[in-house]
Coordinates of C-alpha atoms and ligand atoms in Angstrom, one line a residue:
X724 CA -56.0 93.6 14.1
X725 CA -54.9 90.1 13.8
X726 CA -51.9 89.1 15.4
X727 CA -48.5 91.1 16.9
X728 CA -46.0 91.7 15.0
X729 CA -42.6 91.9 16.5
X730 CA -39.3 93.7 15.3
X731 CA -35.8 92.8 16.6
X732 CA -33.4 95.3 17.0
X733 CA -30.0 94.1 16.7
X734 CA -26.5 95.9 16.8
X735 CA -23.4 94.9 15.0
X736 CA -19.8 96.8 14.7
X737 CA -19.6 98.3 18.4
X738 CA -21.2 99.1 21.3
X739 CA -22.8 102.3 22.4
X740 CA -24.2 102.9 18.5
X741 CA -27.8 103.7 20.8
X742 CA -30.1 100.8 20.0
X743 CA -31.8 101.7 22.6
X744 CA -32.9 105.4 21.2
X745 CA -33.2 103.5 17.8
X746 CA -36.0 101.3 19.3
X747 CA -37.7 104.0 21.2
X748 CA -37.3 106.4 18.0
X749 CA -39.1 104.0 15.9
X750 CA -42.0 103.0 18.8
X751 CA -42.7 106.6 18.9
X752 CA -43.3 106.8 15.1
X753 CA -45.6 104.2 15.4
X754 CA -47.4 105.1 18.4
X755 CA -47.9 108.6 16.9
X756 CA -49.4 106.6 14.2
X757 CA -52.0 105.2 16.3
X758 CA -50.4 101.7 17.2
X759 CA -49.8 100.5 20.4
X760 CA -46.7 99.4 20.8
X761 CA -44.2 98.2 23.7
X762 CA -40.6 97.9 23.5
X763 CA -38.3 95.3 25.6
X764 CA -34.8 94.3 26.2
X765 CA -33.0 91.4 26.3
X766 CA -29.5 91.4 27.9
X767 CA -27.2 88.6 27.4
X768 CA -25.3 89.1 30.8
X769 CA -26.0 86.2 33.8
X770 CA -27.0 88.8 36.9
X771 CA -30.7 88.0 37.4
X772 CA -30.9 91.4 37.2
X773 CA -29.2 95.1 36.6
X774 CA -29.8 95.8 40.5
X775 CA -26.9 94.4 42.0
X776 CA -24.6 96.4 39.6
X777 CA -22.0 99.1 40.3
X778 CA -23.4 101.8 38.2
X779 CA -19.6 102.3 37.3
X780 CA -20.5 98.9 35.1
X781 CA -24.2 99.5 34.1
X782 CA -25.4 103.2 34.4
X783 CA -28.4 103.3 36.2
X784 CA -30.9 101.4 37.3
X785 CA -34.5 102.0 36.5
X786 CA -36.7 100.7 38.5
X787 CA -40.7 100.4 37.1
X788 CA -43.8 100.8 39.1
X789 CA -43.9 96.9 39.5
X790 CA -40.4 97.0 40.9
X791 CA -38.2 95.6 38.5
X792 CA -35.2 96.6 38.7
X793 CA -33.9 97.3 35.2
X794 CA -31.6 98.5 32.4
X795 CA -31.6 102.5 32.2
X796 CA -32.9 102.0 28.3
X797 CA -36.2 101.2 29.6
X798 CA -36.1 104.9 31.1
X799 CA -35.9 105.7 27.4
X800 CA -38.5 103.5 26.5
X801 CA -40.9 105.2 29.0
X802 CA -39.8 108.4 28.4
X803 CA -40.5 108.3 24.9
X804 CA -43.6 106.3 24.5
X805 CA -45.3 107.8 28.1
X806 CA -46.6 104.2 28.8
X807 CA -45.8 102.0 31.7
X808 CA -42.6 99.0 31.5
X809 CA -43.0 96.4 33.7
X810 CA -40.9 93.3 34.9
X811 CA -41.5 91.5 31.5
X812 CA -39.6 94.4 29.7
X813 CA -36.2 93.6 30.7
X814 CA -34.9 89.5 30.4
X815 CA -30.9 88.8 31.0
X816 CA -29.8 85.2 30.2
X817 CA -29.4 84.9 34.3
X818 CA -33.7 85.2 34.0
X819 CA -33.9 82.7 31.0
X820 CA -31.7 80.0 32.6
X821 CA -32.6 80.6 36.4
X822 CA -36.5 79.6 34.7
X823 CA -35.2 76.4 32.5
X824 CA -33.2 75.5 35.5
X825 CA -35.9 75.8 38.2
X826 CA -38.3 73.8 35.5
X827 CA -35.0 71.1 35.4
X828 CA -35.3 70.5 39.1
X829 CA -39.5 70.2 38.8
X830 CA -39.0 67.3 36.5
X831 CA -40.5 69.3 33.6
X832 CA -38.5 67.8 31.0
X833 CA -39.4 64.6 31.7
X834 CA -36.2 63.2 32.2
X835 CA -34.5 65.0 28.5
X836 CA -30.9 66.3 28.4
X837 CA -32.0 70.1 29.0
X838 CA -29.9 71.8 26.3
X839 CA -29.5 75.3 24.6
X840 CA -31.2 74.7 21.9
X841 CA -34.0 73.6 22.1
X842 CA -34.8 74.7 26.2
X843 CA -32.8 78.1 26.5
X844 CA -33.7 78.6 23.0
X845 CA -37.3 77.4 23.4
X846 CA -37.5 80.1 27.1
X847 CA -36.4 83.1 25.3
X848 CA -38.7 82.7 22.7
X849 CA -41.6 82.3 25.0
X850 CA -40.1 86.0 26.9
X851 CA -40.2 87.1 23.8
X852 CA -43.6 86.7 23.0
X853 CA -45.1 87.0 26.5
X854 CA -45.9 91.1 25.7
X855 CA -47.1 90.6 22.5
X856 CA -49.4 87.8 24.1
X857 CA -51.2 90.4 26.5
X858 CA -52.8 91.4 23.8
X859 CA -52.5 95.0 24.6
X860 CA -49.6 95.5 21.7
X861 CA -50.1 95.7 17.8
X862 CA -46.2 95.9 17.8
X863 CA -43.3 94.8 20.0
X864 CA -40.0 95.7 19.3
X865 CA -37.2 93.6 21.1
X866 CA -34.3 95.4 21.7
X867 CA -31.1 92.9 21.8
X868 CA -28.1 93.7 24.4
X869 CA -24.6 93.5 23.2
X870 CA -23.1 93.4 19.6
X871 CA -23.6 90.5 17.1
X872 CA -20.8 88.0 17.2
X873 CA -20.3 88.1 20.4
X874 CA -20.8 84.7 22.2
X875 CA -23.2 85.2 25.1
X876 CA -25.2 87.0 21.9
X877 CA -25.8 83.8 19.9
X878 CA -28.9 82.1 21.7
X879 CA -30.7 85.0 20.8
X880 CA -29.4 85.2 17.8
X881 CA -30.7 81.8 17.3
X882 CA -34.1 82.5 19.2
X883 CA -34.5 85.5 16.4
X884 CA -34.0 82.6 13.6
X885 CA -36.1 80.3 15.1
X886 CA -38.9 83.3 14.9
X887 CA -38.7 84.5 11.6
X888 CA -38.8 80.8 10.2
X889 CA -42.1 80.4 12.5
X890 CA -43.7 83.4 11.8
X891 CA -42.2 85.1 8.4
X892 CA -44.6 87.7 7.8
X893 CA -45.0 88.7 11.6
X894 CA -41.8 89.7 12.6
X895 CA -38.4 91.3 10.8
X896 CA -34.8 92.6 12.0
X897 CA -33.4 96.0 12.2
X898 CA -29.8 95.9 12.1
X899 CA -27.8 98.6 14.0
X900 CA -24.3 99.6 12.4
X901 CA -21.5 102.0 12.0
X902 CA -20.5 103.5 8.8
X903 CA -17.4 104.7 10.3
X904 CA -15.3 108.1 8.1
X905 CA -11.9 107.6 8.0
X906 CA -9.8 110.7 7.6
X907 CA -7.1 109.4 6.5
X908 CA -8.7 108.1 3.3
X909 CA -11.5 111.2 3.3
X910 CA -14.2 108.4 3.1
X911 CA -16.8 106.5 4.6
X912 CA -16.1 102.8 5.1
X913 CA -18.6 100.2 4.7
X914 CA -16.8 96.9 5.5
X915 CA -17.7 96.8 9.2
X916 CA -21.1 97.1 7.9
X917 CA -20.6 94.2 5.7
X918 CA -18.8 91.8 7.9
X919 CA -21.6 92.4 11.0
X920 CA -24.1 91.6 8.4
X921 CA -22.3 88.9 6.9
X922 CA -22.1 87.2 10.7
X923 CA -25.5 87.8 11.1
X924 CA -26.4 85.6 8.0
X925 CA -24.0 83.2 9.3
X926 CA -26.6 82.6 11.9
X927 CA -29.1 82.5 9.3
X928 CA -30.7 85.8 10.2
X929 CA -31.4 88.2 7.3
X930 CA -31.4 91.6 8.2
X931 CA -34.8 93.4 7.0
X932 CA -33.4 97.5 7.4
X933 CA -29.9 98.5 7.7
X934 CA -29.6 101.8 9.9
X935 CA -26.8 103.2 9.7
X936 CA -25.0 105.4 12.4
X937 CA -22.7 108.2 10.8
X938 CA -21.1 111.1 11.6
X939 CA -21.3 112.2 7.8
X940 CA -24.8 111.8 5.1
X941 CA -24.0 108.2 3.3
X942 CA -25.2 109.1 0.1
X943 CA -27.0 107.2 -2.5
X944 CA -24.2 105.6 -3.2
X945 CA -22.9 104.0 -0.4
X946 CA -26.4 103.3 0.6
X947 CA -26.6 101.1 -2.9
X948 CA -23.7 99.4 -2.1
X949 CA -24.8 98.1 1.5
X950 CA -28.0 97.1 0.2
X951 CA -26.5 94.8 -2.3
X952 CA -23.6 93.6 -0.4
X953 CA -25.8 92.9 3.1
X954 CA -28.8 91.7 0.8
X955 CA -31.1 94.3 1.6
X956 CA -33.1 96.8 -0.4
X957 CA -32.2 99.9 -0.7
X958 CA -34.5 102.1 0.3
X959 CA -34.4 100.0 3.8
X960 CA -30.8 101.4 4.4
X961 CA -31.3 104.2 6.3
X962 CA -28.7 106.8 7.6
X963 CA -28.9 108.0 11.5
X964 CA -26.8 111.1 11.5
X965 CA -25.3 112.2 14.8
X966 CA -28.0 114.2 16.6
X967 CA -28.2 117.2 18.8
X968 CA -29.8 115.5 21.3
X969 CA -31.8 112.0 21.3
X970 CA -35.0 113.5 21.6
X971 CA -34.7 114.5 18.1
X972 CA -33.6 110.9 16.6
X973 CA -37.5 110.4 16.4
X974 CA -37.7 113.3 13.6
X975 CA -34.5 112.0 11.7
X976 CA -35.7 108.5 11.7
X977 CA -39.0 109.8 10.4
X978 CA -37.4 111.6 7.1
X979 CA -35.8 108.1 6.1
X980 CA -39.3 106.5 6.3
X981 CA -38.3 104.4 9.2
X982 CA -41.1 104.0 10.0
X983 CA -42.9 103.5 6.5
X984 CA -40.4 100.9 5.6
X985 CA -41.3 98.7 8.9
X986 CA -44.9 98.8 8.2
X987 CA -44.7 97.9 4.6
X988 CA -42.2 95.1 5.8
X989 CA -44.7 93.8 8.1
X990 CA -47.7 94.1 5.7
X991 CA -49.7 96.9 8.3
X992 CA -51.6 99.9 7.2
X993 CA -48.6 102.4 6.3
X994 CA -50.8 105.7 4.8
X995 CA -50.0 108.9 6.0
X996 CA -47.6 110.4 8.2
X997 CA -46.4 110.3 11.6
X998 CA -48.0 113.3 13.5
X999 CA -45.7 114.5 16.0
X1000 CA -47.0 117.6 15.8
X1001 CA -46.4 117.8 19.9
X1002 CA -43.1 116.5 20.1
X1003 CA -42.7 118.8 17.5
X1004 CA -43.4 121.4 20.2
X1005 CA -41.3 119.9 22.9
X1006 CA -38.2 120.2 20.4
X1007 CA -38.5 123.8 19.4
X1008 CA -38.9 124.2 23.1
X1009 CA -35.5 122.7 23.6
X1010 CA -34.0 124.3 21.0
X1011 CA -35.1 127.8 21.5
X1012 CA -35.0 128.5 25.5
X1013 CA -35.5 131.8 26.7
X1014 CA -34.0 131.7 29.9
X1015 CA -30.9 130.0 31.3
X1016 CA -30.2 128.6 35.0
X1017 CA -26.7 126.2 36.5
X1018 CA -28.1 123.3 38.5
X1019 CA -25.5 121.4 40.7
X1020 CA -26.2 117.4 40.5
X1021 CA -24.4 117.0 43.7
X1022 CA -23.3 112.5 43.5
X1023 CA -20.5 110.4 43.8
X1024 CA -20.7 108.9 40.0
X1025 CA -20.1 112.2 38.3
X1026 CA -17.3 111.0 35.9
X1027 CA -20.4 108.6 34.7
X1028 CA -22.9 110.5 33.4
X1029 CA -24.8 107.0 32.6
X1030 CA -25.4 106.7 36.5
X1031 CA -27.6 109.4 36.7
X1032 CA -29.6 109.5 33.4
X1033 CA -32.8 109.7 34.3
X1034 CA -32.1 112.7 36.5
X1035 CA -30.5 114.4 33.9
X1036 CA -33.7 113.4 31.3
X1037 CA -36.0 114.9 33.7
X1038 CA -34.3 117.8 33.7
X1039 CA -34.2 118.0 30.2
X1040 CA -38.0 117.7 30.2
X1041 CA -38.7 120.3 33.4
X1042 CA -36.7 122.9 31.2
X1043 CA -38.1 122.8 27.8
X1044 CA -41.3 123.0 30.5
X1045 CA -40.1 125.9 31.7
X1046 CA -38.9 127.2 28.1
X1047 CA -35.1 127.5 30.2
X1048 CA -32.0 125.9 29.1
X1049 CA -30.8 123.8 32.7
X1050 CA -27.2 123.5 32.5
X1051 CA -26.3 120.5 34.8
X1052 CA -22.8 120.9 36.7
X1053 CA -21.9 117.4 37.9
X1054 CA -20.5 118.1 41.0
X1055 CA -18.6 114.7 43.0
X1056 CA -19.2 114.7 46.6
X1057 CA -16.3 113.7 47.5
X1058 CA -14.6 117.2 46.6
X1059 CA -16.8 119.5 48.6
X1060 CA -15.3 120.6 52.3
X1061 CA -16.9 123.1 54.7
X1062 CA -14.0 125.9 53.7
X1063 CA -14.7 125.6 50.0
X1064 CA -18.1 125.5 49.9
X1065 CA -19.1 129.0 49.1
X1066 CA -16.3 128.7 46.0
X1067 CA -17.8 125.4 44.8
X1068 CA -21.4 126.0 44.7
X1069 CA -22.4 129.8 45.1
X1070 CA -22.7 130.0 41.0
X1071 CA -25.3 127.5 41.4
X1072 CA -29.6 128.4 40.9
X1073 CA -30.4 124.8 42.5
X1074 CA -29.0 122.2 44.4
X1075 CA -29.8 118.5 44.0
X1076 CA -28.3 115.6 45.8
X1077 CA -28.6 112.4 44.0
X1078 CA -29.5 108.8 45.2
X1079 CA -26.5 106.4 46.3
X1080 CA -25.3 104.0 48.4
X1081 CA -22.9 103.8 51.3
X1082 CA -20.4 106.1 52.7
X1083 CA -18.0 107.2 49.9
X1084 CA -18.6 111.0 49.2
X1085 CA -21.8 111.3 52.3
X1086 CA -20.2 114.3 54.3
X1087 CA -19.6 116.0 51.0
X1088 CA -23.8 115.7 50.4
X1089 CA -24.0 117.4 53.6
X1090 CA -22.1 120.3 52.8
X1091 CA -24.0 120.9 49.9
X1092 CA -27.3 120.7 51.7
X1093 CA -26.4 122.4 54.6
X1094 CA -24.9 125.9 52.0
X1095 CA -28.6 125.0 50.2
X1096 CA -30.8 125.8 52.8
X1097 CA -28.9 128.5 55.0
X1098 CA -28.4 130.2 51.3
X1099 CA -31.7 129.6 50.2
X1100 CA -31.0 128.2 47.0
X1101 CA -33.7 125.9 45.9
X1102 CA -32.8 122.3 46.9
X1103 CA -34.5 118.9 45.8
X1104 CA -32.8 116.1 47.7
X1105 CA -33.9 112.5 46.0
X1106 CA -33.7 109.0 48.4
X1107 CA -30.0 109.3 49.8
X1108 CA -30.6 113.2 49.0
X1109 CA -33.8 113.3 51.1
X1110 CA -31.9 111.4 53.6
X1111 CA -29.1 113.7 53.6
X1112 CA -31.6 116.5 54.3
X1113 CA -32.9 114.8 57.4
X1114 CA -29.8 114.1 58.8
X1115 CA -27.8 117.6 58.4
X1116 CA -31.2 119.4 59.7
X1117 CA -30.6 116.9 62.9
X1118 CA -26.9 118.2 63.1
X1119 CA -27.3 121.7 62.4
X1120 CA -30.3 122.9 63.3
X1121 CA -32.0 120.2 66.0
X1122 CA -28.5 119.9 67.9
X1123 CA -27.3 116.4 67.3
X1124 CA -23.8 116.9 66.2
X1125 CA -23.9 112.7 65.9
X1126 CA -27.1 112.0 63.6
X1127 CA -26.5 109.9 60.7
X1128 CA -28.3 107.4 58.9
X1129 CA -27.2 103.4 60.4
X1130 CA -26.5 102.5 56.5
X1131 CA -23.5 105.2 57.2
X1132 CA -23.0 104.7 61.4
X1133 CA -24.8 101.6 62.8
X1134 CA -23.7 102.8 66.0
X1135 CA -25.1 106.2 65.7
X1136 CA -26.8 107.9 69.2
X1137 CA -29.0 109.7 67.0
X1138 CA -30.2 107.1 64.0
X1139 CA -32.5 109.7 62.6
X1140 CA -32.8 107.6 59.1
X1141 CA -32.9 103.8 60.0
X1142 CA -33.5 100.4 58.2
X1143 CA -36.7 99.8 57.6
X1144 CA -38.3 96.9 59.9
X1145 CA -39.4 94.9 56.4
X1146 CA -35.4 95.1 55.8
X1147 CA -34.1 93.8 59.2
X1148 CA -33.7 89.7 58.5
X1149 CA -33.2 90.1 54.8
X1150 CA -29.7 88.7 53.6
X1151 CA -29.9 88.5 50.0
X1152 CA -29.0 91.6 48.1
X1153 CA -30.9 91.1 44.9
X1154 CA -34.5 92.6 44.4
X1155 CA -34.6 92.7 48.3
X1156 CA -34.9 96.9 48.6
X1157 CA -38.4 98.3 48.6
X1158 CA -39.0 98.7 45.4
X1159 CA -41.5 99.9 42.8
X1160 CA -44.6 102.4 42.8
X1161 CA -46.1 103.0 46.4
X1162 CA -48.9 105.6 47.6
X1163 CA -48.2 109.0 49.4
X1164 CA -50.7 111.0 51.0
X1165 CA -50.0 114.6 50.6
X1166 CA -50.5 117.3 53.2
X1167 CA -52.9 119.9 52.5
X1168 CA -50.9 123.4 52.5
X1169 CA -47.7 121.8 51.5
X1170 CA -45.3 123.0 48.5
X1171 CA -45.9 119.0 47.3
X1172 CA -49.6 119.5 47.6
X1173 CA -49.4 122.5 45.4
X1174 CA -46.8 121.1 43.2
X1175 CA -49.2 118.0 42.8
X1176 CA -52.1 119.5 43.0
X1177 CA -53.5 116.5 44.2
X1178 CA -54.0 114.5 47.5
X1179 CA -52.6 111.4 46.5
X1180 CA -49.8 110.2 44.2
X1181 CA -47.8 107.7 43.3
X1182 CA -44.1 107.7 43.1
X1183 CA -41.1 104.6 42.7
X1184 CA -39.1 103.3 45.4
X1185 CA -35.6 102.0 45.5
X1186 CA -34.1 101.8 49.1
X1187 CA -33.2 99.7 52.8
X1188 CA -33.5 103.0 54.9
X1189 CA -36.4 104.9 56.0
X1190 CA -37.1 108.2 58.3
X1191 CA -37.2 107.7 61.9
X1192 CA -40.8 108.5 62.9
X1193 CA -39.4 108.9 66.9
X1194 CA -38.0 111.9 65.8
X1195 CA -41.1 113.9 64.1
X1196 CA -42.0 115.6 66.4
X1197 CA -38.5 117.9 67.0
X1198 CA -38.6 118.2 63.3
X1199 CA -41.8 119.5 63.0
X1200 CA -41.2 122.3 66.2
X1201 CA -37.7 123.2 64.4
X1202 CA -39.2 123.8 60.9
X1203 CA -38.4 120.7 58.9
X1204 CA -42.2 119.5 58.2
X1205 CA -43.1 115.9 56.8
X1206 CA -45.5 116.5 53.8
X1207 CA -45.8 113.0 52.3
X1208 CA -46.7 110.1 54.4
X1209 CA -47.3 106.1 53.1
X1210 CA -51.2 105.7 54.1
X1211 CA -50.2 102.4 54.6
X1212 CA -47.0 102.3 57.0
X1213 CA -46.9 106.3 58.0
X1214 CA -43.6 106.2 56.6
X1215 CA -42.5 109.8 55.7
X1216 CA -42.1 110.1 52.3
X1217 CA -41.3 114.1 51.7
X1218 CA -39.9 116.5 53.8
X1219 CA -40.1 120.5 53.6
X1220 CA -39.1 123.1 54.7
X1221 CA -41.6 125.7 54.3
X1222 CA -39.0 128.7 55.8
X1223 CA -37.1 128.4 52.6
X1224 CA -38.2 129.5 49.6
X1225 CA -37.9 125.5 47.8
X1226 CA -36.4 122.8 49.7
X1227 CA -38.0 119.6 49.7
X1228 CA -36.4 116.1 50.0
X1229 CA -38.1 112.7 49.0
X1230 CA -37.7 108.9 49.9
X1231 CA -39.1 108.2 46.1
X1232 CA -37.3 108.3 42.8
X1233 CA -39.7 111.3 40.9
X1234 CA -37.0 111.0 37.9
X1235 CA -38.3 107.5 36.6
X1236 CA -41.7 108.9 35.9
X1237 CA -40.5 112.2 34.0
X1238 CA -41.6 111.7 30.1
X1239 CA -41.7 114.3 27.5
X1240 CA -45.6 114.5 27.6
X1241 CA -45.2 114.5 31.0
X1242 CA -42.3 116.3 32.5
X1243 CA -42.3 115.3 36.0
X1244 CA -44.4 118.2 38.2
X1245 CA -41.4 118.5 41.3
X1246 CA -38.6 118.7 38.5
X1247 CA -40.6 121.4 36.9
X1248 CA -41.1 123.1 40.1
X1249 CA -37.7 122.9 40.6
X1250 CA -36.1 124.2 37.7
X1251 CA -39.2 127.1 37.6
X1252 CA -37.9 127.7 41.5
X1253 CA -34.4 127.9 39.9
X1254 CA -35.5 130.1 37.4
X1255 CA -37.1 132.7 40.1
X1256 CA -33.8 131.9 42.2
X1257 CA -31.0 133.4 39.0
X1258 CA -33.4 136.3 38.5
X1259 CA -33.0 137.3 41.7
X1260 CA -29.1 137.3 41.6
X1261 CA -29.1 139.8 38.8
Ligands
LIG2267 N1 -28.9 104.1 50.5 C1 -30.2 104.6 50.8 C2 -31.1 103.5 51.3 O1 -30.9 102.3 51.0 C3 -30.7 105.4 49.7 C4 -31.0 104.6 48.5 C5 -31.1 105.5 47.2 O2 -30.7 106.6 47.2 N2 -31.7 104.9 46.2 O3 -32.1 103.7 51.9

């Protein structure tokens, strides 16, 4: 193989048109044809990072296994492909000038006016290629943030110029758009098309494939007319209908040839077909369920289903595992009170309390906890979740009507989650948590050890607080039993409690590492205890 080739996706019209499915769509057609291929984003925002966001303004925020903390499409990415990101996946223009600045103040520029173009210019090309560079990639797509005209967009933009006069015949663009139907007029419009197009040229990029978002088929005809208005050819404008669900974008992008039309583009061996012979599977699965259960996603960022995505992809996953549709009620915290709890969640075949932050909607997660283990419905508390676990088994079952967490009450009697000691003289907020892939030791007996089915796993952090080890031992004599432990720190990682037919809470994040070849093994659990749980209701 000689060298990488890279494709840029960009997006023009609007927002939201799903680049990010678009990119991972197109690296599974590829990987399926035996390339290896990696897929990365650049956002044009100035936040070093995604981690200091409100989800309200972001979504999510994945975090890999080396602890980046990212933008939720590299959940897709992973999810799709099944292969590792890492902290060169995700770059925001806070990354690219915090590096030219830092090399300002070393005196690396030998005394030049440091400018955008060349030095910003000149750093996001070198992100760019830095994957592609590993030489572990045949093909590295770069997904763009943000929509084509926009200003923070345009020293990308540039950077993507720069490239294709550099390297021609090893790189092309894919150009995002809406082909928006007006009722009105009965027809589909392709002038937003042709003026997103038309400012990318202005930047003297030429778009290699057009794909075109739709709620209705374009036709031959319309597909004629944006390849010779936007310069392209026509059989490189390719429609993207509306799907059912992303996981199927991969098999629409396949019967327009995405994927044939990239490879030609880039001169690579282009024979055959994708096989996707098991996400094939995985679809049918999804489509054709034969059982049904309600699973309350207990959180505070309901109205935002963003914030929670790669809970509700694992989900996704667990039940075409489980060949059962999982119907997800979003369920906001703040709403649940001791008198209403029966009403609000006794429809329910799980319970899960999601991650968060702060004190906004807690007391709420400890109803729902609380109605989950005295009803037995199965329960899987994550981070905050877990935490929430801890603390109402302290109040309700271990006597300590004051137990809380000292993120919630630093002045707590009873602080039977705490900050970590690694946590106590950090002040900066960004990329300070513990973060990233860690070690857990699994007890021998255990639900997770038989979940697992294996001694020793690895699982993703994101969090300041941490289980008070001085209270173990009344847990363990009341029947809340620590299952996972860091071999490192003896920090408890998962709790059970084996009275219950499936209630387990963990520190970790098992949703980041749910893919479609690998539905997560907890989530799958889960939704199978859920399953077990609605047949008994009948
Ligand atoms: N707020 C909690 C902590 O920092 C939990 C974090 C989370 O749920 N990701 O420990």
């Amino acid at each position: 193989m000689s060298a990488t080739k890279y494709i840029f996706v960009t997006g023009g019209v609007t927002s939201s048109l799903g680049k990010g499915i678009i990119s991972a769509s197109l690296a599974t057609l590829l990987q399926s044809r035996g390339y290896s291929v990696t897929i990365q984003k650049f956002d044009p925002y100035i936040n070093i990072d995604p981690g200091t966001l409100n989800p309200y303004e972001h979504g999510e925020c994945y975090v890999t296994n080396d602890g980046a903390e990212t933008d939720l499409d590299l959940g897709h990415y992973e999810r799709f492909l099944n292969r590792p990101t890492s902290q060169d996946n995700n770059v925001t223009t806070g990354r690219i000038y915090q590096s030219v600045i830092d090399k300002e103040r070393r005196g690396d520029y030998l005394g030049k006016t440091v400018q955008v173009i060349p030095h910003i210019t000149d750093e996001i090309k070198r992100r760019m290629k830095l994957l592609g560079q590993s030489g572990e990639f045949e093909v590295v797509i770069t997904e763009l943030g943000g929509t084509v005209g926009d200003i923070e967009a345009l020293p990308y933009v540039e950077a993507v110029r720069q490239f294709k006069w550099e390297m021609p015949d090893d790189c092309m663009v894919v150009h995002l758009t809406l082909v928006p139907f007006l009722a009105a007029a009965g027809e589909l419009k392709t002038k937003p098309t042709q003026h997103s197009v038309k400012m990318l040229q202005e930047s003297g990029v030429q778009p290699d494939v057009l794909v075109c978002r739709s709620e209705h088929p374009i036709g031959e005809d319309i597909k004629r007319k944006l390849a010779l208005f936007c310069n392209v050819k026509k059989e490189a404008v390719v429609e993207s209908l509306d799907a059912e669900t992303i996981y199927a974008v991969p098999m629409l992008m396949r019967n327009e040839k995405l994927d044939e039309i990239v490879l030609k583009r880039l001169k690579l061996p282009h024979e055959g077909k994708a096989d996707l012979t098991r996400w094939k599977d995985f679809l049918y699965k999804l489509r054709f369920p034969s059982s049904e259960v309600k699973i309350g996603l207990i959180g505070k960022y309901v109205e935002l289903k963003d914030a929670y995505k790669s809970i509700a992809e694992a989900f996704i996953h667990a039940g075409a595992a489980n060949e059962c549709k999982v119907n997800v009620e979003w369920i906001h915290s703040e709403n649940l009170n001791v008198e209403d709890i029966a009403k609000d969640l006794s429809h329910l075949d799980g319970i899960l309390v999601a991650p968060g932050f702060g004190e906004r909607g807690f007391e709420g997660k400890l109803h729902a906890v609380c109605y989950a283990r005295e009803n037995k419905i199965p329960f899987l508390g994550i981070c905050l979740g877990m935490q929430c676990a801890v603390i109402e088994f302290a109040r309700n079952v271990l006597n300590k009507p004051e137990a809380n967490s000292s993120e919630i009450n630093p002045k707590t009697p009873d602080p039977v989650i705490h900050l970590m000691e690694s946590q106590k003289d950090i002040i900066d907020m960004g990329g300070t948590m513990r973060l990233g892939a860690y070690d857990c030791k699994l007890t021998e007996g255990s639900l997770a050890h038989s979940i697992y089915r294996r001694p020793m796993i690895s699982e993703r952090h994101r969090h300041r607080f941490e289980y008070n080890n001085a209270y173990l031992e009344d847990y363990k004599a009341a029947g809340m039993i620590p299952t996972g432990f860091n071999p490192e720190t003896n920090l408890v990682e998962i709790v059970e409690i084996p009275e219950h037919p499936w209630f387990v809470g963990v520190q970790f994040h098992p949703e980041y590492k749910s893919t479609v070849a690998n539905p997560h093994p907890l989530f799958v659990s889960f939704v199978g205890a859920a399953v077990e749980y609605a047949k008994l209701k009948i």
